[in-house]
N, CA, C and O atoms as a Tripos MOL2 file, in Angstrom:
@<TRIPOS>MOLECULE
protein
  252   251    63     0     0
PROTEIN
NO_CHARGES

@<TRIPOS>ATOM
      1 N           0.8080   -1.1920    0.0000 N.3       1 MET1
      2 CA          0.0000    0.0000    0.0000 C.3       1 MET1
      3 C           0.8530    1.2590    0.0000 C.2       1 MET1
      4 O           0.4310    2.2950   -0.5130 O.2       1 MET1
      5 N           2.0250    1.1810    0.5590 N.am      2 LYS2
      6 CA          2.9040    2.3430    0.6380 C.3       2 LYS2
      7 C           3.3060    2.8410   -0.7590 C.2       2 LYS2
      8 O           3.5690    4.0300   -0.9370 O.2       2 LYS2
      9 N           3.3550    1.9390   -1.7490 N.am      3 CYS3
     10 CA          3.7650    2.3390   -3.0970 C.3       3 CYS3
     11 C           2.7600    3.2940   -3.7420 C.2       3 CYS3
     12 O           3.1260    4.0290   -4.6590 O.2       3 CYS3
     13 N           1.5030    3.3020   -3.2870 N.am      4 PHE4
     14 CA          0.4820    4.1820   -3.8530 C.3       4 PHE4
     15 C           0.4340    5.5510   -3.1730 C.2       4 PHE4
     16 O          -0.2450    6.4580   -3.6540 O.2       4 PHE4
     17 N           1.1440    5.7010   -2.0660 N.am      5 GLU5
     18 CA          1.0730    6.9350   -1.2890 C.3       5 GLU5
     19 C           1.4370    8.1710   -2.1130 C.2       5 GLU5
     20 O           0.7040    9.1590   -2.0910 O.2       5 GLU5
     21 N           2.5410    8.1330   -2.8280 N.am      6 GLY6
     22 CA          2.9530    9.2690   -3.6550 C.3       6 GLY6
     23 C           1.9870    9.5290   -4.7930 C.2       6 GLY6
     24 O           1.7330   10.6820   -5.1400 O.2       6 GLY6
     25 N           1.4410    8.4620   -5.3830 N.am      7 LEU7
     26 CA          0.4900    8.5930   -6.4850 C.3       7 LEU7
     27 C          -0.7780    9.3040   -6.0150 C.2       7 LEU7
     28 O          -1.2640   10.2160   -6.6840 O.2       7 LEU7
     29 N          -1.3000    8.8980   -4.8910 N.am      8 VAL8
     30 CA         -2.5190    9.5130   -4.3650 C.3       8 VAL8
     31 C          -2.2770   10.9850   -4.0460 C.2       8 VAL8
     32 O          -3.1200   11.8220   -4.3660 O.2       8 VAL8
     33 N          -1.1730   11.3150   -3.4380 N.am      9 LYS9
     34 CA         -0.8770   12.7090   -3.1140 C.3       9 LYS9
     35 C          -0.7830   13.5650   -4.3750 C.2       9 LYS9
     36 O          -1.2520   14.7030   -4.3830 O.2       9 LYS9
     37 N          -0.1900   13.0390   -5.4270 N.am     10 SER10
     38 CA         -0.0630   13.8300   -6.6550 C.3      10 SER10
     39 C          -1.4230   14.0710   -7.2960 C.2      10 SER10
     40 O          -1.6490   15.1360   -7.8720 O.2      10 SER10
     41 N          -2.3290   13.1080   -7.2070 N.am     11 HIS11
     42 CA         -3.6690   13.3010   -7.7630 C.3      11 HIS11
     43 C          -4.4560   14.3160   -6.9520 C.2      11 HIS11
     44 O          -5.2050   15.1140   -7.5160 O.2      11 HIS11
     45 N          -4.2990   14.2940   -5.6550 N.am     12 ILE12
     46 CA         -4.9920   15.2690   -4.8240 C.3      12 ILE12
     47 C          -4.4880   16.6760   -5.1400 C.2      12 ILE12
     48 O          -5.2850   17.6110   -5.2170 O.2      12 ILE12
     49 N          -3.1940   16.8350   -5.3210 N.am     13 LYS13
     50 CA         -2.6430   18.1440   -5.6760 C.3      13 LYS13
     51 C          -3.1880   18.6090   -7.0150 C.2      13 LYS13
     52 O          -3.5250   19.7820   -7.1800 O.2      13 LYS13
     53 N          -3.2740   17.7020   -7.9610 N.am     14 THR14
     54 CA         -3.8010   18.0450   -9.2760 C.3      14 THR14
     55 C          -5.2510   18.4830   -9.1650 C.2      14 THR14
     56 O          -5.6560   19.4500   -9.8100 O.2      14 THR14
     57 N          -6.0330   17.7890   -8.3610 N.am     15 LEU15
     58 CA         -7.4350   18.1400   -8.1830 C.3      15 LEU15
     59 C          -7.5670   19.5270   -7.5630 C.2      15 LEU15
     60 O          -8.4070   20.3190   -7.9900 O.2      15 LEU15
     61 N          -6.7660   19.8190   -6.5860 N.am     16 ILE16
     62 CA         -6.8110   21.1320   -5.9540 C.3      16 ILE16
     63 C          -6.4370   22.2210   -6.9630 C.2      16 ILE16
     64 O          -7.0910   23.2620   -7.0170 O.2      16 ILE16
     65 N          -5.4100   21.9910   -7.7470 N.am     17 ASP17
     66 CA         -5.0190   22.9650   -8.7690 C.3      17 ASP17
     67 C          -6.1330   23.1510   -9.7910 C.2      17 ASP17
     68 O          -6.3930   24.2710  -10.2310 O.2      17 ASP17
     69 N          -6.7860   22.0640  -10.1670 N.am     18 PHE18
     70 CA         -7.8740   22.1110  -11.1410 C.3      18 PHE18
     71 C          -9.0140   22.9810  -10.6240 C.2      18 PHE18
     72 O          -9.5340   23.8330  -11.3440 O.2      18 PHE18
     73 N          -9.3900   22.7610   -9.3850 N.am     19 ILE19
     74 CA        -10.4780   23.5310   -8.7990 C.3      19 ILE19
     75 C         -10.0830   24.9980   -8.6660 C.2      19 ILE19
     76 O         -10.8880   25.8810   -8.9630 O.2      19 ILE19
     77 N          -8.8820   25.2640   -8.2320 N.am     20 SER20
     78 CA         -8.4270   26.6410   -8.0430 C.3      20 SER20
     79 C          -8.4070   27.4210   -9.3500 C.2      20 SER20
     80 O          -8.6910   28.6190   -9.3610 O.2      20 SER20
     81 N          -8.0800   26.7680  -10.4260 N.am     21 ALA21
     82 CA         -8.0150   27.4500  -11.7200 C.3      21 ALA21
     83 C          -9.3720   28.0250  -12.1070 C.2      21 ALA21
     84 O          -9.4440   29.1320  -12.6410 O.2      21 ALA21
     85 N         -10.4460   27.2890  -11.8440 N.am     22 PHE22
     86 CA        -11.7690   27.7590  -12.2150 C.3      22 PHE22
     87 C         -12.3380   28.7500  -11.2200 C.2      22 PHE22
     88 O         -13.2560   29.5020  -11.5510 O.2      22 PHE22
     89 N         -11.8090   28.7630  -10.0120 N.am     23 ASN23
     90 CA        -12.2700   29.7310   -9.0220 C.3      23 ASN23
     91 C         -11.7240   31.1240   -9.2940 C.2      23 ASN23
     92 O         -12.2030   32.0940   -8.7070 O.2      23 ASN23
     93 N         -10.7430   31.2440  -10.1620 N.am     24 THR24
     94 CA        -10.1650   32.5550  -10.4470 C.3      24 THR24
     95 C         -10.9830   33.3420  -11.4650 C.2      24 THR24
     96 O         -10.7780   34.5460  -11.6230 O.2      24 THR24
     97 N         -11.8920   32.6880  -12.1450 N.am     25 ILE25
     98 CA        -12.7460   33.3700  -13.1190 C.3      25 ILE25
     99 C         -13.9090   34.0210  -12.3770 C.2      25 ILE25
    100 O         -14.6240   33.3560  -11.6270 O.2      25 ILE25
    101 N         -14.0950   35.3090  -12.5860 N.am     26 ILE26
    102 CA        -15.2550   36.0090  -12.0240 C.3      26 ILE26
    103 C         -16.2090   36.2280  -13.1950 C.2      26 ILE26
    104 O         -16.0280   37.1560  -13.9830 O.2      26 ILE26
    105 N         -17.2290   35.3670  -13.3080 N.am     27 PRO27
    106 CA        -18.0900   35.3810  -14.4940 C.3      27 PRO27
    107 C         -18.6840   36.7440  -14.8230 C.2      27 PRO27
    108 O         -18.7040   37.1340  -15.9910 O.2      27 PRO27
    109 N         -19.1630   37.4680  -13.8380 N.am     28 GLN28
    110 CA        -19.8060   38.7510  -14.1220 C.3      28 GLN28
    111 C         -18.8260   39.7520  -14.7250 C.2      28 GLN28
    112 O         -19.1830   40.4920  -15.6420 O.2      28 GLN28
    113 N         -17.5980   39.7810  -14.2190 N.am     29 GLN29
    114 CA        -16.5920   40.6930  -14.7800 C.3      29 GLN29
    115 C         -16.2260   40.2900  -16.2030 C.2      29 GLN29
    116 O         -16.0390   41.1480  -17.0650 O.2      29 GLN29
    117 N         -16.1250   38.9980  -16.4480 N.am     30 LEU30
    118 CA        -15.8320   38.5190  -17.8010 C.3      30 LEU30
    119 C         -16.9260   38.9490  -18.7670 C.2      30 LEU30
    120 O         -16.6410   39.4190  -19.8680 O.2      30 LEU30
    121 N         -18.1800   38.7860  -18.3490 N.am     31 ILE31
    122 CA        -19.3070   39.1470  -19.2080 C.3      31 ILE31
    123 C         -19.3200   40.6500  -19.4800 C.2      31 ILE31
    124 O         -19.6010   41.0770  -20.6000 O.2      31 ILE31
    125 N         -19.0200   41.4460  -18.4670 N.am     32 GLU32
    126 CA        -18.9690   42.9010  -18.6700 C.3      32 GLU32
    127 C         -17.9090   43.2700  -19.7030 C.2      32 GLU32
    128 O         -18.1450   44.1260  -20.5550 O.2      32 GLU32
    129 N         -16.7590   42.6370  -19.6320 N.am     33 LYS33
    130 CA        -15.6870   42.9280  -20.5900 C.3      33 LYS33
    131 C         -16.0560   42.4570  -21.9920 C.2      33 LYS33
    132 O         -15.7870   43.1490  -22.9730 O.2      33 LYS33
    133 N         -16.6740   41.2750  -22.0870 N.am     34 LEU34
    134 CA        -17.0990   40.7800  -23.4000 C.3      34 LEU34
    135 C         -18.1590   41.6940  -24.0020 C.2      34 LEU34
    136 O         -18.1720   41.9280  -25.2100 O.2      34 LEU34
    137 N         -19.0390   42.2020  -23.1640 N.am     35 SER35
    138 CA        -20.0710   43.1210  -23.6320 C.3      35 SER35
    139 C         -19.4500   44.4170  -24.1490 C.2      35 SER35
    140 O         -19.8660   44.9430  -25.1810 O.2      35 SER35
    141 N         -18.4550   44.9260  -23.4250 N.am     36 LEU36
    142 CA        -17.7570   46.1400  -23.8710 C.3      36 LEU36
    143 C         -17.0440   45.9270  -25.2020 C.2      36 LEU36
    144 O         -16.8660   46.8660  -25.9780 O.2      36 LEU36
    145 N         -16.6350   44.6770  -25.4600 N.am     37 LEU37
    146 CA        -15.9790   44.3610  -26.7260 C.3      37 LEU37
    147 C         -16.9760   44.1880  -27.8690 C.2      37 LEU37
    148 O         -16.5850   43.9840  -29.0190 O.2      37 LEU37
    149 N         -18.2830   44.2710  -27.5390 N.am     38 GLY38
    150 CA        -19.2990   44.2250  -28.5780 C.3      38 GLY38
    151 C         -19.9750   42.8870  -28.7650 C.2      38 GLY38
    152 O         -20.6820   42.6920  -29.7540 O.2      38 GLY38
    153 N         -19.7790   41.9490  -27.8360 N.am     39 LEU39
    154 CA        -20.4460   40.6530  -27.9510 C.3      39 LEU39
    155 C         -21.9470   40.8300  -27.7470 C.2      39 LEU39
    156 O         -22.3820   41.6290  -26.9180 O.2      39 LEU39
    157 N         -22.7150   40.0910  -28.4980 N.am     40 ASN40
    158 CA        -24.1650   40.1060  -28.4260 C.3      40 ASN40
    159 C         -24.6340   39.7880  -27.0010 C.2      40 ASN40
    160 O         -24.0580   38.9240  -26.3400 O.2      40 ASN40
    161 N         -25.6760   40.4790  -26.5280 N.am     41 THR41
    162 CA        -26.1940   40.2770  -25.1670 C.3      41 THR41
    163 C         -26.6480   38.8410  -24.9440 C.2      41 THR41
    164 O         -26.4160   38.2770  -23.8750 O.2      41 THR41
    165 N         -27.2920   38.2470  -25.9420 N.am     42 SER42
    166 CA        -27.7490   36.8570  -25.8040 C.3      42 SER42
    167 C         -26.5730   35.9110  -25.6230 C.2      42 SER42
    168 O         -26.6380   34.9840  -24.8160 O.2      42 SER42
    169 N         -25.5050   36.1370  -26.3650 N.am     43 LEU43
    170 CA        -24.3200   35.2950  -26.2400 C.3      43 LEU43
    171 C         -23.6590   35.4960  -24.8780 C.2      43 LEU43
    172 O         -23.2070   34.5340  -24.2580 O.2      43 LEU43
    173 N         -23.6030   36.7390  -24.4130 N.am     44 CYS44
    174 CA        -23.0450   37.0160  -23.0840 C.3      44 CYS44
    175 C         -23.8430   36.2910  -22.0030 C.2      44 CYS44
    176 O         -23.2660   35.7040  -21.0880 O.2      44 CYS44
    177 N         -25.1670   36.3330  -22.1130 N.am     45 ASN45
    178 CA        -26.0130   35.6430  -21.1400 C.3      45 ASN45
    179 C         -25.8060   34.1340  -21.1930 C.2      45 ASN45
    180 O         -25.8000   33.4740  -20.1540 O.2      45 ASN45
    181 N         -25.6370   33.5840  -22.3860 N.am     46 TRP46
    182 CA        -25.3940   32.1460  -22.5250 C.3      46 TRP46
    183 C         -24.0700   31.7660  -21.8590 C.2      46 TRP46
    184 O         -24.0000   30.7650  -21.1460 O.2      46 TRP46
    185 N         -23.0310   32.5520  -22.0870 N.am     47 ILE47
    186 CA        -21.7210   32.2850  -21.4700 C.3      47 ILE47
    187 C         -21.8340   32.3730  -19.9510 C.2      47 ILE47
    188 O         -21.2810   31.5370  -19.2360 O.2      47 ILE47
    189 N         -22.5440   33.3780  -19.4580 N.am     48 LEU48
    190 CA        -22.7290   33.5300  -18.0120 C.3      48 LEU48
    191 C         -23.4570   32.3160  -17.4310 C.2      48 LEU48
    192 O         -23.0530   31.7880  -16.3960 O.2      48 LEU48
    193 N         -24.5190   31.8760  -18.0900 N.am     49 ASP49
    194 CA        -25.2390   30.6830  -17.6370 C.3      49 ASP49
    195 C         -24.3310   29.4600  -17.6440 C.2      49 ASP49
    196 O         -24.4020   28.6210  -16.7460 O.2      49 ASP49
    197 N         -23.4860   29.3620  -18.6490 N.am     50 PHE50
    198 CA        -22.5740   28.2220  -18.7640 C.3      50 PHE50
    199 C         -21.5650   28.2020  -17.6160 C.2      50 PHE50
    200 O         -21.2360   27.1350  -17.0970 O.2      50 PHE50
    201 N         -21.0770   29.3650  -17.2210 N.am     51 LEU51
    202 CA        -20.0390   29.4410  -16.1900 C.3      51 LEU51
    203 C         -20.5700   29.3250  -14.7620 C.2      51 LEU51
    204 O         -19.8210   28.9630  -13.8540 O.2      51 LEU51
    205 N         -21.8260   29.6220  -14.5590 N.am     52 MET52
    206 CA        -22.3730   29.6370  -13.1980 C.3      52 MET52
    207 C         -22.8810   28.2590  -12.7810 C.2      52 MET52
    208 O         -23.4930   27.5390  -13.5710 O.2      52 MET52
    209 N         -22.6140   27.9100  -11.5240 N.am     53 GLU53
    210 CA        -23.1490   26.6950  -10.9080 C.3      53 GLU53
    211 C         -22.7980   25.4210  -11.6810 C.2      53 GLU53
    212 O         -23.6190   24.5080  -11.7720 O.2      53 GLU53
    213 N         -21.5950   25.3540  -12.2330 N.am     54 ARG54
    214 CA        -21.1800   24.1810  -13.0020 C.3      54 ARG54
    215 C         -20.4920   23.1770  -12.0950 C.2      54 ARG54
    216 O         -19.5870   23.5450  -11.3470 O.2      54 ARG54
    217 N         -20.9030   21.9170  -12.1430 N.am     55 PRO55
    218 CA        -20.1590   20.8980  -11.3900 C.3      55 PRO55
    219 C         -18.7990   20.6770  -12.0380 C.2      55 PRO55
    220 O         -18.6520   20.8010  -13.2540 O.2      55 PRO55
    221 N         -17.8130   20.3490  -11.2190 N.am     56 GLN56
    222 CA        -16.4650   20.1220  -11.7190 C.3      56 GLN56
    223 C         -16.0270   18.7190  -11.3280 C.2      56 GLN56
    224 O         -16.1970   18.3030  -10.1820 O.2      56 GLN56
    225 N         -15.4660   17.9950  -12.2830 N.am     57 ALA57
    226 CA        -14.9750   16.6440  -12.0070 C.3      57 ALA57
    227 C         -13.8690   16.3120  -12.9940 C.2      57 ALA57
    228 O         -13.8270   16.8410  -14.1050 O.2      57 ALA57
    229 N         -12.9870   15.4390  -12.5760 N.am     58 ILE58
    230 CA        -11.9580   14.9300  -13.4730 C.3      58 ILE58
    231 C         -11.9460   13.4180  -13.3730 C.2      58 ILE58
    232 O         -12.3500   12.8530  -12.3570 O.2      58 ILE58
    233 N         -11.4880   12.7720  -14.4130 N.am     59 GLN59
    234 CA        -11.3430   11.3200  -14.4040 C.3      59 GLN59
    235 C          -9.9330   10.9950  -14.8570 C.2      59 GLN59
    236 O          -9.4520   11.5090  -15.8660 O.2      59 GLN59
    237 N          -9.2850   10.1400  -14.0980 N.am     60 ILE60
    238 CA         -7.9220    9.7310  -14.4070 C.3      60 ILE60
    239 C          -7.9550    8.2590  -14.7870 C.2      60 ILE60
    240 O          -8.2300    7.3950  -13.9540 O.2      60 ILE60
    241 N          -7.6720    7.9870  -16.0420 N.am     61 GLY61
    242 CA         -7.6910    6.5990  -16.5020 C.3      61 GLY61
    243 C          -9.0660    5.9870  -16.3160 C.2      61 GLY61
    244 O         -10.0820    6.6040  -16.6350 O.2      61 GLY61
    245 N          -9.0880    4.7580  -15.7940 N.am     62 ASN62
    246 CA        -10.3520    4.0510  -15.5760 C.3      62 ASN62
    247 C         -10.7950    4.0860  -14.1220 C.2      62 ASN62
    248 O         -11.6010    3.2620  -13.6900 O.2      62 ASN62
    249 N         -10.2700    5.0340  -13.3770 N.am     63 ILE63
    250 CA        -10.6090    5.1040  -11.9530 C.3      63 ILE63
    251 C         -11.9780    5.7180  -11.7750 C.2      63 ILE63
    252 O         -12.4470    5.8640  -10.6460 O.2      63 ILE63
@<TRIPOS>BOND
     1     1     2 1
     2     2     3 1
     3     3     4 2
     4     3     5 am
     5     5     6 1
     6     6     7 1
     7     7     8 2
     8     7     9 am
     9     9    10 1
    10    10    11 1
    11    11    12 2
    12    11    13 am
    13    13    14 1
    14    14    15 1
    15    15    16 2
    16    15    17 am
    17    17    18 1
    18    18    19 1
    19    19    20 2
    20    19    21 am
    21    21    22 1
    22    22    23 1
    23    23    24 2
    24    23    25 am
    25    25    26 1
    26    26    27 1
    27    27    28 2
    28    27    29 am
    29    29    30 1
    30    30    31 1
    31    31    32 2
    32    31    33 am
    33    33    34 1
    34    34    35 1
    35    35    36 2
    36    35    37 am
    37    37    38 1
    38    38    39 1
    39    39    40 2
    40    39    41 am
    41    41    42 1
    42    42    43 1
    43    43    44 2
    44    43    45 am
    45    45    46 1
    46    46    47 1
    47    47    48 2
    48    47    49 am
    49    49    50 1
    50    50    51 1
    51    51    52 2
    52    51    53 am
    53    53    54 1
    54    54    55 1
    55    55    56 2
    56    55    57 am
    57    57    58 1
    58    58    59 1
    59    59    60 2
    60    59    61 am
    61    61    62 1
    62    62    63 1
    63    63    64 2
    64    63    65 am
    65    65    66 1
    66    66    67 1
    67    67    68 2
    68    67    69 am
    69    69    70 1
    70    70    71 1
    71    71    72 2
    72    71    73 am
    73    73    74 1
    74    74    75 1
    75    75    76 2
    76    75    77 am
    77    77    78 1
    78    78    79 1
    79    79    80 2
    80    79    81 am
    81    81    82 1
    82    82    83 1
    83    83    84 2
    84    83    85 am
    85    85    86 1
    86    86    87 1
    87    87    88 2
    88    87    89 am
    89    89    90 1
    90    90    91 1
    91    91    92 2
    92    91    93 am
    93    93    94 1
    94    94    95 1
    95    95    96 2
    96    95    97 am
    97    97    98 1
    98    98    99 1
    99    99   100 2
   100    99   101 am
   101   101   102 1
   102   102   103 1
   103   103   104 2
   104   103   105 am
   105   105   106 1
   106   106   107 1
   107   107   108 2
   108   107   109 am
   109   109   110 1
   110   110   111 1
   111   111   112 2
   112   111   113 am
   113   113   114 1
   114   114   115 1
   115   115   116 2
   116   115   117 am
   117   117   118 1
   118   118   119 1
   119   119   120 2
   120   119   121 am
   121   121   122 1
   122   122   123 1
   123   123   124 2
   124   123   125 am
   125   125   126 1
   126   126   127 1
   127   127   128 2
   128   127   129 am
   129   129   130 1
   130   130   131 1
   131   131   132 2
   132   131   133 am
   133   133   134 1
   134   134   135 1
   135   135   136 2
   136   135   137 am
   137   137   138 1
   138   138   139 1
   139   139   140 2
   140   139   141 am
   141   141   142 1
   142   142   143 1
   143   143   144 2
   144   143   145 am
   145   145   146 1
   146   146   147 1
   147   147   148 2
   148   147   149 am
   149   149   150 1
   150   150   151 1
   151   151   152 2
   152   151   153 am
   153   153   154 1
   154   154   155 1
   155   155   156 2
   156   155   157 am
   157   157   158 1
   158   158   159 1
   159   159   160 2
   160   159   161 am
   161   161   162 1
   162   162   163 1
   163   163   164 2
   164   163   165 am
   165   165   166 1
   166   166   167 1
   167   167   168 2
   168   167   169 am
   169   169   170 1
   170   170   171 1
   171   171   172 2
   172   171   173 am
   173   173   174 1
   174   174   175 1
   175   175   176 2
   176   175   177 am
   177   177   178 1
   178   178   179 1
   179   179   180 2
   180   179   181 am
   181   181   182 1
   182   182   183 1
   183   183   184 2
   184   183   185 am
   185   185   186 1
   186   186   187 1
   187   187   188 2
   188   187   189 am
   189   189   190 1
   190   190   191 1
   191   191   192 2
   192   191   193 am
   193   193   194 1
   194   194   195 1
   195   195   196 2
   196   195   197 am
   197   197   198 1
   198   198   199 1
   199   199   200 2
   200   199   201 am
   201   201   202 1
   202   202   203 1
   203   203   204 2
   204   203   205 am
   205   205   206 1
   206   206   207 1
   207   207   208 2
   208   207   209 am
   209   209   210 1
   210   210   211 1
   211   211   212 2
   212   211   213 am
   213   213   214 1
   214   214   215 1
   215   215   216 2
   216   215   217 am
   217   217   218 1
   218   218   219 1
   219   219   220 2
   220   219   221 am
   221   221   222 1
   222   222   223 1
   223   223   224 2
   224   223   225 am
   225   225   226 1
   226   226   227 1
   227   227   228 2
   228   227   229 am
   229   229   230 1
   230   230   231 1
   231   231   232 2
   232   231   233 am
   233   233   234 1
   234   234   235 1
   235   235   236 2
   236   235   237 am
   237   237   238 1
   238   238   239 1
   239   239   240 2
   240   239   241 am
   241   241   242 1
   242   242   243 1
   243   243   244 2
   244   243   245 am
   245   245   246 1
   246   246   247 1
   247   247   248 2
   248   247   249 am
   249   249   250 1
   250   250   251 1
   251   251   252 2
@<TRIPOS>SUBSTRUCTURE
     1 MET1         2 RESIDUE 1 A MET
     2 LYS2         6 RESIDUE 1 A LYS
     3 CYS3        10 RESIDUE 1 A CYS
     4 PHE4        14 RESIDUE 1 A PHE
     5 GLU5        18 RESIDUE 1 A GLU
     6 GLY6        22 RESIDUE 1 A GLY
     7 LEU7        26 RESIDUE 1 A LEU
     8 VAL8        30 RESIDUE 1 A VAL
     9 LYS9        34 RESIDUE 1 A LYS
    10 SER10       38 RESIDUE 1 A SER
    11 HIS11       42 RESIDUE 1 A HIS
    12 ILE12       46 RESIDUE 1 A ILE
    13 LYS13       50 RESIDUE 1 A LYS
    14 THR14       54 RESIDUE 1 A THR
    15 LEU15       58 RESIDUE 1 A LEU
    16 ILE16       62 RESIDUE 1 A ILE
    17 ASP17       66 RESIDUE 1 A ASP
    18 PHE18       70 RESIDUE 1 A PHE
    19 ILE19       74 RESIDUE 1 A ILE
    20 SER20       78 RESIDUE 1 A SER
    21 ALA21       82 RESIDUE 1 A ALA
    22 PHE22       86 RESIDUE 1 A PHE
    23 ASN23       90 RESIDUE 1 A ASN
    24 THR24       94 RESIDUE 1 A THR
    25 ILE25       98 RESIDUE 1 A ILE
    26 ILE26      102 RESIDUE 1 A ILE
    27 PRO27      106 RESIDUE 1 A PRO
    28 GLN28      110 RESIDUE 1 A GLN
    29 GLN29      114 RESIDUE 1 A GLN
    30 LEU30      118 RESIDUE 1 A LEU
    31 ILE31      122 RESIDUE 1 A ILE
    32 GLU32      126 RESIDUE 1 A GLU
    33 LYS33      130 RESIDUE 1 A LYS
    34 LEU34      134 RESIDUE 1 A LEU
    35 SER35      138 RESIDUE 1 A SER
    36 LEU36      142 RESIDUE 1 A LEU
    37 LEU37      146 RESIDUE 1 A LEU
    38 GLY38      150 RESIDUE 1 A GLY
    39 LEU39      154 RESIDUE 1 A LEU
    40 ASN40      158 RESIDUE 1 A ASN
    41 THR41      162 RESIDUE 1 A THR
    42 SER42      166 RESIDUE 1 A SER
    43 LEU43      170 RESIDUE 1 A LEU
    44 CYS44      174 RESIDUE 1 A CYS
    45 ASN45      178 RESIDUE 1 A ASN
    46 TRP46      182 RESIDUE 1 A TRP
    47 ILE47      186 RESIDUE 1 A ILE
    48 LEU48      190 RESIDUE 1 A LEU
    49 ASP49      194 RESIDUE 1 A ASP
    50 PHE50      198 RESIDUE 1 A PHE
    51 LEU51      202 RESIDUE 1 A LEU
    52 MET52      206 RESIDUE 1 A MET
    53 GLU53      210 RESIDUE 1 A GLU
    54 ARG54      214 RESIDUE 1 A ARG
    55 PRO55      218 RESIDUE 1 A PRO
    56 GLN56      222 RESIDUE 1 A GLN
    57 ALA57      226 RESIDUE 1 A ALA
    58 ILE58      230 RESIDUE 1 A ILE
    59 GLN59      234 RESIDUE 1 A GLN
    60 ILE60      238 RESIDUE 1 A ILE
    61 GLY61      242 RESIDUE 1 A GLY
    62 ASN62      246 RESIDUE 1 A ASN
    63 ILE63      250 RESIDUE 1 A ILE
């Protein structure tokens, strides 16, 4: 069992990094900037809906 210890720790670190990456996006600020760039309001709303309340998961191999 000791041989899996390093493997499990590396996956946990990866998961934490994965979650942190998506927490840095502030959807409302992104939408405001996209709107200022001239993106259609309907498209901005769709992107906002897509980014909000999204479940996050990763799969490694067949685990």
